[in-house]
Coordinates of N, CA and C in Angstrom, one line a residue:
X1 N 0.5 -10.0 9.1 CA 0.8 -8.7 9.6 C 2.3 -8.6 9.7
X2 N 2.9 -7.2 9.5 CA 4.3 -6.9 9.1 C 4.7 -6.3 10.5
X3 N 5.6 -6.2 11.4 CA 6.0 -5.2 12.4 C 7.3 -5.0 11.9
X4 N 7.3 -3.0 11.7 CA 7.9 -2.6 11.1 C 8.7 -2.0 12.3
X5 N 10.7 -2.0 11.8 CA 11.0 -2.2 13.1 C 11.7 -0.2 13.3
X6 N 11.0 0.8 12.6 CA 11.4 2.0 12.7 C 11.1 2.2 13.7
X7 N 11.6 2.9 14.5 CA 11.3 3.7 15.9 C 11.2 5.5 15.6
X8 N 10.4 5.8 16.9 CA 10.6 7.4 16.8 C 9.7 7.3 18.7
X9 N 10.3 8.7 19.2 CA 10.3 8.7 20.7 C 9.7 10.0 21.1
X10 N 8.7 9.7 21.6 CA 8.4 11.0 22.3 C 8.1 11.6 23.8
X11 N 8.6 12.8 24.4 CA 8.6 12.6 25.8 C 7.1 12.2 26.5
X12 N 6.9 11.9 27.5 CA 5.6 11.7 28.2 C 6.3 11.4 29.7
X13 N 6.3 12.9 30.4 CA 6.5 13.0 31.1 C 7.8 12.6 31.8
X14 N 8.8 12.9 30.9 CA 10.3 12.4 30.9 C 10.6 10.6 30.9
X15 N 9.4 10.3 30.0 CA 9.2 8.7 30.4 C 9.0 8.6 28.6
X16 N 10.0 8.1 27.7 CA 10.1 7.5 26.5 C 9.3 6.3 25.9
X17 N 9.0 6.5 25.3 CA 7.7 6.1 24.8 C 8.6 5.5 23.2
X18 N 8.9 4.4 23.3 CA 9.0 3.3 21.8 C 8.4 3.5 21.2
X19 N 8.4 3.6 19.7 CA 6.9 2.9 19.0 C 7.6 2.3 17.3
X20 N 6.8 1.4 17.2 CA 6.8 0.8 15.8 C 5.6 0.5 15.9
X21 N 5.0 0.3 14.9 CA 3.3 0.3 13.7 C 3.4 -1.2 13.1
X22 N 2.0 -1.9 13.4 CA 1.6 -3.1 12.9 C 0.4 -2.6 11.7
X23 N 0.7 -2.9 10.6 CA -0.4 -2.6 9.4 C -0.6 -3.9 8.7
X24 N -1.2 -4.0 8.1 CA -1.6 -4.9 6.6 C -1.1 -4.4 4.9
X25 N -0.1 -5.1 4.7 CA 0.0 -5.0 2.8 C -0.8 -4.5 2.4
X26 N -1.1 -3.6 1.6 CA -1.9 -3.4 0.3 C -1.5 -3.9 -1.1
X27 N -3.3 -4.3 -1.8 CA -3.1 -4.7 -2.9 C -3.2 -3.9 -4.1
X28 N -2.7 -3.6 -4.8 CA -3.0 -2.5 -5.9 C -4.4 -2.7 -6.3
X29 N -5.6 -1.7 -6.4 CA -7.0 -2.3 -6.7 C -7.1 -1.7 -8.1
X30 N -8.0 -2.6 -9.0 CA -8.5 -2.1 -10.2 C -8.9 -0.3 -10.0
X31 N -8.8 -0.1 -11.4 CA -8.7 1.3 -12.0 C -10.4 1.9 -11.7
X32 N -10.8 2.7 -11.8 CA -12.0 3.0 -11.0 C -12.8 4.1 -11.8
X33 N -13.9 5.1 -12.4 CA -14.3 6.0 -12.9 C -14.5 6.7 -12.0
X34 N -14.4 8.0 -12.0 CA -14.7 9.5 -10.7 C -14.9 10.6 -11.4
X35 N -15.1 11.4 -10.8 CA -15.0 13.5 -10.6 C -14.2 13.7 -9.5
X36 N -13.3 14.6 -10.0 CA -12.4 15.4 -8.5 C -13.0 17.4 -9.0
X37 N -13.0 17.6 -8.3 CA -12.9 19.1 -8.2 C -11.7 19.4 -7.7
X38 N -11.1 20.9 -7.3 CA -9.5 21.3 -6.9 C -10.3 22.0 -5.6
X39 N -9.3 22.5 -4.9 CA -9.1 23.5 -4.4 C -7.8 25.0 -4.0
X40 N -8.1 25.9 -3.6 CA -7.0 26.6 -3.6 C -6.6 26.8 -1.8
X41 N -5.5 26.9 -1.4 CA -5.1 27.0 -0.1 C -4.6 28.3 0.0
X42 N -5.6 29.0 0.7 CA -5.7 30.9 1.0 C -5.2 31.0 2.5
X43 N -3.7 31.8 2.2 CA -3.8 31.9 3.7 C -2.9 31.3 4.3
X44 N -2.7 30.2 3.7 CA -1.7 29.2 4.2 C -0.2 29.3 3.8
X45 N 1.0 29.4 5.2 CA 2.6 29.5 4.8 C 2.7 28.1 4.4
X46 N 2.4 26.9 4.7 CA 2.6 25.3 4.3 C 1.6 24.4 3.7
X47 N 2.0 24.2 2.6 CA 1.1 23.1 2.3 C 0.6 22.7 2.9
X48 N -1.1 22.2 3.0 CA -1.9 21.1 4.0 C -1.6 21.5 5.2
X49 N -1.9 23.0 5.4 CA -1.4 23.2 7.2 C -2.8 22.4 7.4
X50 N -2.9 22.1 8.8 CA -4.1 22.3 9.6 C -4.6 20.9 8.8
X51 N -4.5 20.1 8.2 CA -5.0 19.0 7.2 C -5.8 18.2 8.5
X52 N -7.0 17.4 8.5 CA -7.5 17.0 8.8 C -7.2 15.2 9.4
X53 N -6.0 14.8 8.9 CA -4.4 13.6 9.0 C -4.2 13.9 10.4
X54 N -3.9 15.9 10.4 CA -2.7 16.0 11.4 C -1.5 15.7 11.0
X55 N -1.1 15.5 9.6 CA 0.0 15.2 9.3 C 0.6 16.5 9.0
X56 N 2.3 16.9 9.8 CA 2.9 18.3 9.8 C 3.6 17.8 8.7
X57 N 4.1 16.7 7.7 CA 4.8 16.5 6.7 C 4.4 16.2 5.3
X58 N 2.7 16.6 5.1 CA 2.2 16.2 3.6 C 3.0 16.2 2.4
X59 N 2.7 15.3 1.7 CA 3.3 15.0 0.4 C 3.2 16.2 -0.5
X60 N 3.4 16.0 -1.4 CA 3.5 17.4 -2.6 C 2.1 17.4 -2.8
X61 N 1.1 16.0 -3.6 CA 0.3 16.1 -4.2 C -0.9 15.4 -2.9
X62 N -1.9 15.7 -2.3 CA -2.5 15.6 -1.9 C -4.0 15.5 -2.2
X63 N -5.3 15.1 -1.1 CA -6.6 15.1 -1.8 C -7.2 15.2 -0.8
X64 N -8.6 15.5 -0.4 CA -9.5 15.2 0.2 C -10.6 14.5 -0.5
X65 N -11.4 13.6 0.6 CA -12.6 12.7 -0.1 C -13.2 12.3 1.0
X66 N -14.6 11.6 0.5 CA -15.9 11.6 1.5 C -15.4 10.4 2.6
X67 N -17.0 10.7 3.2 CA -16.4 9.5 4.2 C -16.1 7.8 4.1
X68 N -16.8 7.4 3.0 CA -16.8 6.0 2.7 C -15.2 5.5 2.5
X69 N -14.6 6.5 1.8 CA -13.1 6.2 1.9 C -12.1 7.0 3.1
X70 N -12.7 7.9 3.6 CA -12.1 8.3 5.4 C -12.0 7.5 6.0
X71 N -13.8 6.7 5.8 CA -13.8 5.3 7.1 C -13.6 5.7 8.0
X72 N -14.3 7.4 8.9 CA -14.0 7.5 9.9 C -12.4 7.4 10.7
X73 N -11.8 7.9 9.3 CA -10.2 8.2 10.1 C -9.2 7.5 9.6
X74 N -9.9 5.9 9.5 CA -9.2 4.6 8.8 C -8.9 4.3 7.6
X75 N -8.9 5.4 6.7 CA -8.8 5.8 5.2 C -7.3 7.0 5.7
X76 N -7.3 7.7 6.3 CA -6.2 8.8 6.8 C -4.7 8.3 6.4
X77 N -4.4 8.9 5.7 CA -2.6 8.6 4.9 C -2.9 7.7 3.5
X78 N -4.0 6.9 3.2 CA -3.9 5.8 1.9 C -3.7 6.9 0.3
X79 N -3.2 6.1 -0.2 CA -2.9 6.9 -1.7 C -3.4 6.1 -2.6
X80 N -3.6 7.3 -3.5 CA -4.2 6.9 -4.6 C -3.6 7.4 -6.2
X81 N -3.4 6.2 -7.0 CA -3.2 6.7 -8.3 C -4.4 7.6 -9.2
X82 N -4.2 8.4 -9.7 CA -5.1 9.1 -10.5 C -4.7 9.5 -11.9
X83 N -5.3 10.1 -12.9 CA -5.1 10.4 -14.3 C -6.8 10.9 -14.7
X84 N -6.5 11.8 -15.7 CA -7.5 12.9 -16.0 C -8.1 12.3 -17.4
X85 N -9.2 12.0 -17.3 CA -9.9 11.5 -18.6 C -10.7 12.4 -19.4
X86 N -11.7 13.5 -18.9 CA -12.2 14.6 -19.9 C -12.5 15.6 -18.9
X87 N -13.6 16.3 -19.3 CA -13.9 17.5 -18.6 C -15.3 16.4 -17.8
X88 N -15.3 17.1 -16.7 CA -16.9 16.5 -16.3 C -17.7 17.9 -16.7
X89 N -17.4 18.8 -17.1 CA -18.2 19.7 -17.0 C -18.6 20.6 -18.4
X90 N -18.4 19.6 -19.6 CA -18.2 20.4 -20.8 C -17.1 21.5 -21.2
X91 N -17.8 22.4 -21.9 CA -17.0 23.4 -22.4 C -16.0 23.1 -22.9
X92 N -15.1 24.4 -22.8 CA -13.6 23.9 -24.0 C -12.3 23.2 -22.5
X93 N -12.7 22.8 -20.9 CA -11.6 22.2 -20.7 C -11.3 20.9 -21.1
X94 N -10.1 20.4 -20.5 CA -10.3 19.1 -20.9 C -8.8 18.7 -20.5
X95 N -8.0 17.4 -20.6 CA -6.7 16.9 -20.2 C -5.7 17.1 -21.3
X96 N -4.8 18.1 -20.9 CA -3.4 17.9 -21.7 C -3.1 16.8 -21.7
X97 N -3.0 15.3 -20.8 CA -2.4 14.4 -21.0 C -3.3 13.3 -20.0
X98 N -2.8 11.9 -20.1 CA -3.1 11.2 -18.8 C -2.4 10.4 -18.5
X99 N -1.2 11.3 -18.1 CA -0.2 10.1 -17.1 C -0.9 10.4 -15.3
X100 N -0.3 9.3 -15.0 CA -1.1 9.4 -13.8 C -0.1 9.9 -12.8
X101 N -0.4 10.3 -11.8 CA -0.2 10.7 -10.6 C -0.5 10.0 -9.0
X102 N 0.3 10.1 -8.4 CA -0.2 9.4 -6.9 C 0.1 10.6 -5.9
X103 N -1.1 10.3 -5.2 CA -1.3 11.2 -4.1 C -1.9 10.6 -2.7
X104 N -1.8 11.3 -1.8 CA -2.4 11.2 -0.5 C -3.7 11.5 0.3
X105 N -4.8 11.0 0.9 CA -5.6 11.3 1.3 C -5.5 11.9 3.1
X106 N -5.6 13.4 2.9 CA -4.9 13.6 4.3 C -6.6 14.7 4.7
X107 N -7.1 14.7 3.7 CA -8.7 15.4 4.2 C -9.9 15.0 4.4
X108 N -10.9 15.2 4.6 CA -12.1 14.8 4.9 C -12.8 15.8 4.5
X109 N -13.7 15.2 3.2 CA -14.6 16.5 2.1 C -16.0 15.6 2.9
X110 N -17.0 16.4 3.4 CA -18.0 15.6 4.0 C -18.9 15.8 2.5
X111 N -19.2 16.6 1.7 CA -19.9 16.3 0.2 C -19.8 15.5 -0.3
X112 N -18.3 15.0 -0.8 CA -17.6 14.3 -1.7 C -18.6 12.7 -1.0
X113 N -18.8 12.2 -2.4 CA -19.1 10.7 -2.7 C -20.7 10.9 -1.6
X114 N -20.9 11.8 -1.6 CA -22.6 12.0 -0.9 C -23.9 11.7 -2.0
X115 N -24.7 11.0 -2.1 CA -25.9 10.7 -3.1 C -26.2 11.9 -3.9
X116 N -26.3 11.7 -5.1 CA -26.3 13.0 -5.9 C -25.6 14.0 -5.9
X117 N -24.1 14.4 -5.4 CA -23.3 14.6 -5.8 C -22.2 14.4 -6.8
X118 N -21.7 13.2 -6.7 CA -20.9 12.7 -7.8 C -19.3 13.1 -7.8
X119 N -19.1 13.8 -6.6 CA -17.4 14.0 -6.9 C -16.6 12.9 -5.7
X120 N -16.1 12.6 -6.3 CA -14.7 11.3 -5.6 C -14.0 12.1 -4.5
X121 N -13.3 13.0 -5.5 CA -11.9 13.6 -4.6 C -12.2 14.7 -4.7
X122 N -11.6 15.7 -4.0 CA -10.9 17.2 -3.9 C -9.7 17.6 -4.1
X123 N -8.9 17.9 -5.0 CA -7.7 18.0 -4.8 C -7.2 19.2 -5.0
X124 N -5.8 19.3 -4.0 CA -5.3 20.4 -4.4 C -5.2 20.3 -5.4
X125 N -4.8 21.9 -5.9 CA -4.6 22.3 -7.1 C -3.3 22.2 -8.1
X126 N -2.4 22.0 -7.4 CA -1.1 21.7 -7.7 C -1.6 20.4 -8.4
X127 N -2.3 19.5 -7.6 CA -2.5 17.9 -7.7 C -3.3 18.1 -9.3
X128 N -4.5 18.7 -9.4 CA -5.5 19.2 -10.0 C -4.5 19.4 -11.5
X129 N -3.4 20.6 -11.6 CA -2.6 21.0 -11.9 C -1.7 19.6 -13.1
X130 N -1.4 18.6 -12.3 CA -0.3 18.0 -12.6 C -1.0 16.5 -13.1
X131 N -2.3 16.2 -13.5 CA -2.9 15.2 -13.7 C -3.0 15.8 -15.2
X132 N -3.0 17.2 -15.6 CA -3.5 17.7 -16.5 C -4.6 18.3 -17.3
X133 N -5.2 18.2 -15.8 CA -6.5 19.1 -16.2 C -6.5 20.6 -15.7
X134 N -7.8 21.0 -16.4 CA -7.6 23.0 -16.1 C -8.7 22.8 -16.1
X135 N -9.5 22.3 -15.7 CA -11.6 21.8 -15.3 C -11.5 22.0 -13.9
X136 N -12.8 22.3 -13.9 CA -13.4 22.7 -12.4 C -13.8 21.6 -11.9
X137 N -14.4 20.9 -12.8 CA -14.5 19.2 -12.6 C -14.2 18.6 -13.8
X138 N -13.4 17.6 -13.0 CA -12.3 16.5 -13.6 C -13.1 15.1 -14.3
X139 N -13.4 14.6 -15.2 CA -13.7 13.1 -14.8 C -12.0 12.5 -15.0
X140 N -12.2 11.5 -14.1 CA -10.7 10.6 -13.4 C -11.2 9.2 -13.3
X141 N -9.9 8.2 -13.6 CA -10.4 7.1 -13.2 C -9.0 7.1 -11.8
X142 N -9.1 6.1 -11.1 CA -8.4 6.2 -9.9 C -8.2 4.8 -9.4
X143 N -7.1 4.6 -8.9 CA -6.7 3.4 -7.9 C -6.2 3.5 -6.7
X144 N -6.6 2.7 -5.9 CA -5.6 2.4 -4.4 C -4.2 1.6 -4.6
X145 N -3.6 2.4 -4.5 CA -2.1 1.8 -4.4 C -1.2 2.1 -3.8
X146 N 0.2 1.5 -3.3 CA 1.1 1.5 -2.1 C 1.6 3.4 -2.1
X147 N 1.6 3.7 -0.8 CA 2.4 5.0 -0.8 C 3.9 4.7 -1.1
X148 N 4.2 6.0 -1.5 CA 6.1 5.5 -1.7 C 7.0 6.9 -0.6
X149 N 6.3 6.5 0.4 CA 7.3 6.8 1.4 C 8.2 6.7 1.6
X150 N 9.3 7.8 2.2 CA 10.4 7.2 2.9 C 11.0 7.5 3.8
X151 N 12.0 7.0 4.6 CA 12.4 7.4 5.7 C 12.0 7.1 7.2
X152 N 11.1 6.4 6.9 CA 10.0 5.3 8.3 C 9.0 6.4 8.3
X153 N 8.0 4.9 9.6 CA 7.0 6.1 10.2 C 7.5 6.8 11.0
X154 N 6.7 8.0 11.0 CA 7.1 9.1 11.8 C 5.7 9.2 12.9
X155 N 6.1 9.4 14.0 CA 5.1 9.0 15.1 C 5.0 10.8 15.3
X156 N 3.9 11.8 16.1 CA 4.3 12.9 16.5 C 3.4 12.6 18.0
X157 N 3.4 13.4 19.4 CA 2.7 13.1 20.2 C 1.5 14.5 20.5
X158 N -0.1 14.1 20.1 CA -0.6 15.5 20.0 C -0.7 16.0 21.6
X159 N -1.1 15.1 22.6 CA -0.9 15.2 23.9 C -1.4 14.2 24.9
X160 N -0.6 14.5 25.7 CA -0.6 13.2 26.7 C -1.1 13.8 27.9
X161 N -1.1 12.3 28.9 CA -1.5 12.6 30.3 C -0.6 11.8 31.0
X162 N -0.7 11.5 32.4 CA -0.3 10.6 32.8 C 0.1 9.3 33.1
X163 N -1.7 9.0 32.3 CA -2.0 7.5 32.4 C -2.5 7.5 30.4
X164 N -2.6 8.3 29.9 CA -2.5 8.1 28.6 C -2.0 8.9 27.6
X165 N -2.5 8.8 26.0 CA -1.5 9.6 25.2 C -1.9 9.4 24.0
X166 N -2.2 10.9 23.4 CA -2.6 10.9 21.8 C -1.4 10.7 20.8
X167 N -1.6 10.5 20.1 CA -0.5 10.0 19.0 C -1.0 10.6 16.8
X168 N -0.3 11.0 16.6 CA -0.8 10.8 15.5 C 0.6 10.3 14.8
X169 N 0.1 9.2 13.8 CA 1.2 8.0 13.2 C 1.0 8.8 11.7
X170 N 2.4 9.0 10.8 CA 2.3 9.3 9.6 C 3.1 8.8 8.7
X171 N 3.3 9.3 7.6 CA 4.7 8.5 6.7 C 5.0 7.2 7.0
X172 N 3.5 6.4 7.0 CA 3.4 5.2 6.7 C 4.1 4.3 5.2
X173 N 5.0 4.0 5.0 CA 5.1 3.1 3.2 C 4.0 2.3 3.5
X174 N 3.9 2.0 1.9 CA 2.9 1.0 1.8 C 1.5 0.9 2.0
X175 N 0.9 0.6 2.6 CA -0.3 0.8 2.7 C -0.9 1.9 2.9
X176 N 0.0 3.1 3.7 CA -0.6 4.2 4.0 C -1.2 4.7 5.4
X177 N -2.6 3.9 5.0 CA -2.9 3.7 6.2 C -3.4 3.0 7.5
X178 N -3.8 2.5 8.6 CA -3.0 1.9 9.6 C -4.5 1.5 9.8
X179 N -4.3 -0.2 10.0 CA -5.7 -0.6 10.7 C -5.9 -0.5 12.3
X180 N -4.9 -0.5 12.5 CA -5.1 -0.2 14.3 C -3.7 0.0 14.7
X181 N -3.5 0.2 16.2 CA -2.6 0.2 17.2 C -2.7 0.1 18.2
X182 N -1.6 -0.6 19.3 CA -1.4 -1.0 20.2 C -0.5 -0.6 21.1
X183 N -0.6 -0.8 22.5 CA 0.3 -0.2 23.3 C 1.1 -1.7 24.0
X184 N 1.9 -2.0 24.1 CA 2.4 -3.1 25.5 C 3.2 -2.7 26.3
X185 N 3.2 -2.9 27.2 CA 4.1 -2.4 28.3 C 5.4 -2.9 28.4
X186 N 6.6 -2.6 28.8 CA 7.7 -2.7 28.8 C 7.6 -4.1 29.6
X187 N 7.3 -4.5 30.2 CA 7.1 -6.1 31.0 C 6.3 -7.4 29.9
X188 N 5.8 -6.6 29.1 CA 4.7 -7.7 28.3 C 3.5 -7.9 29.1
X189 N 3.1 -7.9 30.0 CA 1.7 -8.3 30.6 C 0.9 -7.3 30.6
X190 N 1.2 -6.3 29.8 CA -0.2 -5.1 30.0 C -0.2 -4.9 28.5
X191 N -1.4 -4.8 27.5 CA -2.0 -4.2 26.6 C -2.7 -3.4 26.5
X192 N -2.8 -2.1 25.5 CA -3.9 -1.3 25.3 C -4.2 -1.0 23.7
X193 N -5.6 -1.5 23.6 CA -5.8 -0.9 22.0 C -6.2 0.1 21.9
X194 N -5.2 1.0 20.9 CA -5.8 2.4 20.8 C -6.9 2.8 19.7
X195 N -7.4 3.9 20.2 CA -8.6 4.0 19.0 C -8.5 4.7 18.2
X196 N -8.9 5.2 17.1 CA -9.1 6.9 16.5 C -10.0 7.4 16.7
X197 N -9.7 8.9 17.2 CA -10.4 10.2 17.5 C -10.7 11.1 17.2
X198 N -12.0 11.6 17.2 CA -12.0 12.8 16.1 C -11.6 12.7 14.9
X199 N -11.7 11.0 14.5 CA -11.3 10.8 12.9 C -9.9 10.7 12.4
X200 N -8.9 11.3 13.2 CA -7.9 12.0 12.8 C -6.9 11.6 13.9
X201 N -6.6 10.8 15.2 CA -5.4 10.6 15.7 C -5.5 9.5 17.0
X202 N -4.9 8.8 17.5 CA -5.2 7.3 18.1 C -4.9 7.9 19.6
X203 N -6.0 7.5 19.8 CA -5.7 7.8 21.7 C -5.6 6.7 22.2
X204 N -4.6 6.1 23.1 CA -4.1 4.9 24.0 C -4.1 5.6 25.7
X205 N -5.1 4.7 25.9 CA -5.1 5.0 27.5 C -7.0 4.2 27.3
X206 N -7.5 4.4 28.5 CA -7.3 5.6 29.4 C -6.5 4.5 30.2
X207 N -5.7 5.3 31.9 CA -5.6 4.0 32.5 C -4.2 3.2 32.5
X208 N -3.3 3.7 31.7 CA -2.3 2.7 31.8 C -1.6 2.3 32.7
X209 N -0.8 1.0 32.8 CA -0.1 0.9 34.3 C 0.9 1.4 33.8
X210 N 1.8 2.2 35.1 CA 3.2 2.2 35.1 C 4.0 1.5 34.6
X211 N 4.2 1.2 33.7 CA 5.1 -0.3 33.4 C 5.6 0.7 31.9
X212 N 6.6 1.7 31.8 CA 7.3 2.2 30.8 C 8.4 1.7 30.9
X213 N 9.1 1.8 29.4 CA 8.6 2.6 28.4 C 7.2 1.4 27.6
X214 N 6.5 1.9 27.0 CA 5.4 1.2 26.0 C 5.8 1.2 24.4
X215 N 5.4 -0.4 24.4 CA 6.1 -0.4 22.5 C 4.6 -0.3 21.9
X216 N 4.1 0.5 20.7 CA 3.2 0.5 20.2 C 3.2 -0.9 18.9

């Protein structure tokens, strides 16, 4: 395990709150066969508002996918290489090219990768766009591999209490995304492991002692 020594601070009740992120390396995994379909974002002033991450800083090229790779939340930030192999759907579309592309998993398609469906990803359309396809369905082969973030993680706080505190962790390098988190208290003798909630952001509490600030 890596502890990464970025910081970012958020108030909780005029009480500063540390944090740096313990993750696991990733290994680049073999190349993979899929379907992605696109989507279009109606409505929206920002890319990936409202994204299912909670991430307010999405990458250019983004995706949604089912739950087996969500993992219930534990899939949230990981990237993935991709490149466009034919049409899955006949007719005259098909890939101008197949350099690949890396993107971010910041959605949750509850369809996607469901029995008798058959689609991997969702992607935006820009993403859709830049793989080189103009299909409604894509066939793709795909990999897990490192994010190329930069600038550390970026912690935001969705909301706190007194004795606890939601968090959502993003602009993870590397792996992406995060197998857990922890709280310790400023003395060392208190721990809290935090969970994910609603899929999408780590709650630490309930219950903490007094003992600020907390290093995550």
């Amino acid at each position: 395990r890596i502890k990464l020594l970025n910081t970012a601070y958020t108030m909780i009740y005029s009480t500063i709150l540390i944090a740096s992120v313990l993750y696991n390396a990733y290994i680049i995994s073999a190349w993979e066969e899929g379907v992605a379909t696109y989507y279009t974002e109606l409505g929206q002033s920002n890319p990936g508002e409202g994204n299912a991450c909670g991430n307010p800083e999405p990458p250019y090229h983004f995706a949604a996918t089912g739950q087996d790779l969500w993992a219930w939340g534990y899939g949230c930030g990981a990237c993935y290489q991709i490149k466009c192999i034919d049409s899955a759907e006949g007719g005259s579309c098909g890939c101008s090219h197949n350099n690949p592309v890396t993107m971010q998993i910041i959605n949750r398609c509850d369809e996607c990768r469901s029995p008798g469906v058959g689609i991997d990803f969702d992607l935006r359309i820009e993403t859709r766009n830049a793989i080189g396809s103009n299909c409604g369905k894509t066939k793709i082969e795909y990999q897990r591999v490192d994010c190329p973030n930069t600038g550390g993680i970026k912690i935001q706080n969705k909301a706190s209490g007194r004795w606890w505190v939601g968090l959502y962790i993003y602009n993870v390098a590397g792996r992406g995304a995060l197998d857990g988190v922890k709280l310790r208290s400023k003395s060392g003798e208190h721990w809290k492991v935090c969970e994910i909630r609603d899929q999408n952001y780590w709650f630490c509490g309930e219950n903490l002692v007094d003992d600020f600030p907390y290093t995550i």
